[in-house]
Amino acid sequence: MVNKWITNVPVATLWTSAQSPRAIDEQGIKQNPDLNAWIASLDYEKALELCDANLVQSQLLYGEEVVVIEETNEWFHVVVPTQPSSKNSVGYPGWVPKCQMTACESWDVMQGPIAVVTAKKANLTKTNEILTLSYLTVLPLISEKGELVTVQTPDGEGALQRSDVEIFSSRSDWSVKDGEKVVESAEQFLDLPYFWGGMSSYGYDCSGLSYTACKANGVIIPRDAHDQSVEGEEVSLDSLQRGDLLFFAYEEGKGALHHVGIYYGDGKLLHSPKTGKNVEIIPLAGTVYEKELMAARRFWKKGEDSHAS
């Protein structure tokens, strides 16, 4: 069986099991998902249930590779190599609908030139459709001419506006290592509603936002906050710089870790708080976050390799 499959929709949700989706989640799991319609259909209780009932694990962007380890008639059990996790040494585990995947053994975004979507959203024009891709979608570059770039897709070719992407000669050359870039990447999503498991510009959870902000530097960090908190460079809390990741734990920083955000500078936190809230910048002083701050890590230091790339 082919074990290399590529996401062929703008955003595919990684579910805890094939039984996790509810009737209201149909817009998110169909062959042509409508993320806007799906998210808009979820009231506070239904959105919170994605977390509280352990329904959703993460999300995949268009062109993201998975390794299939099991399948049913309509679902793949996969791991995601681009999302490191202590849950599986190969990558983040979960279930995705088969209809949102395409087999492509030759797919490779690590070696040749790539186009990285740097607009919050970008229209990919294909022969018979237009797909609205998320920020930081990565596709192999075929050619560049004038205002258009031609990219490889999981099932053919497509075109993107040159102004919506940044071109790198290879995946290894996408390495900015700049704390300001970490902040700028997250800051553009101020007021975007929190979405549990979110890994796209349709909605981020706390660790999805920190993962994405580091990815903007070409640095791939672990998917979840508790794994992020033990990677990178340890930073003392009195030596914080813009772009450092801040970690928060219950019991005034001594209990279980439960949140991650980005140090904005001037004693401020940039983060995606929780269901019902939006991405925001707040002063730490006088908040519960000030009491719960327990650690900081740096992933952008110049000259230092990331966990993976």
Coordinates of N, CA and C in Angstrom, one line a residue, residues 115-123 133-139 160 164-166 174:
A115 N 7.6 27.5 -2.7 CA 6.8 28.8 -2.5 C 6.1 28.7 -1.2
V116 N 6.3 29.6 -0.3 CA 5.7 29.7 1.0 C 4.6 30.8 1.0
V117 N 3.4 30.4 1.4 CA 2.3 31.5 1.4 C 2.6 32.4 2.6
T118 N 2.8 33.7 2.3 CA 3.0 34.7 3.4 C 1.9 35.6 3.6
A119 N 0.9 35.5 2.7 CA -0.4 36.2 2.9 C -1.2 35.4 3.9
K120 N -2.1 36.1 4.6 CA -2.9 35.4 5.6 C -3.7 34.3 4.9
K121 N -4.2 34.6 3.7 CA -4.8 33.6 2.9 C -4.5 33.9 1.4
A122 N -4.4 32.9 0.6 CA -4.0 33.1 -0.8 C -4.8 32.1 -1.7
N123 N -5.2 32.6 -2.8 CA -6.0 31.8 -3.8 C -5.1 31.1 -4.7
L133 N -5.9 29.0 0.3 CA -4.9 28.4 1.1 C -4.6 29.3 2.4
S134 N -4.1 28.6 3.4 CA -3.7 29.3 4.6 C -2.3 29.8 4.6
Y135 N -2.1 30.8 5.4 CA -0.7 31.3 5.7 C 0.2 30.1 6.0
L136 N 1.4 30.2 5.4 CA 2.5 29.2 5.6 C 2.3 27.9 5.0
T137 N 1.3 27.8 4.1 CA 1.3 26.6 3.2 C 2.5 26.6 2.4
V138 N 3.1 25.4 2.2 CA 4.4 25.2 1.5 C 4.2 24.3 0.3
L139 N 4.6 24.8 -0.9 CA 4.4 24.0 -2.1 C 5.7 24.0 -2.9
L160 N -0.2 30.8 -8.1 CA -0.4 31.7 -7.0 C 0.1 33.1 -7.4
D164 N 1.7 37.0 -2.9 CA 1.2 36.2 -1.8 C 2.2 35.2 -1.2
V165 N 3.4 35.1 -1.8 CA 4.3 34.0 -1.5 C 5.7 34.6 -1.3
E166 N 6.5 33.8 -0.6 CA 8.0 34.0 -0.6 C 8.6 32.8 -1.2
W174 N 15.2 28.2 4.1 CA 14.1 29.0 4.8 C 14.4 29.0 6.3

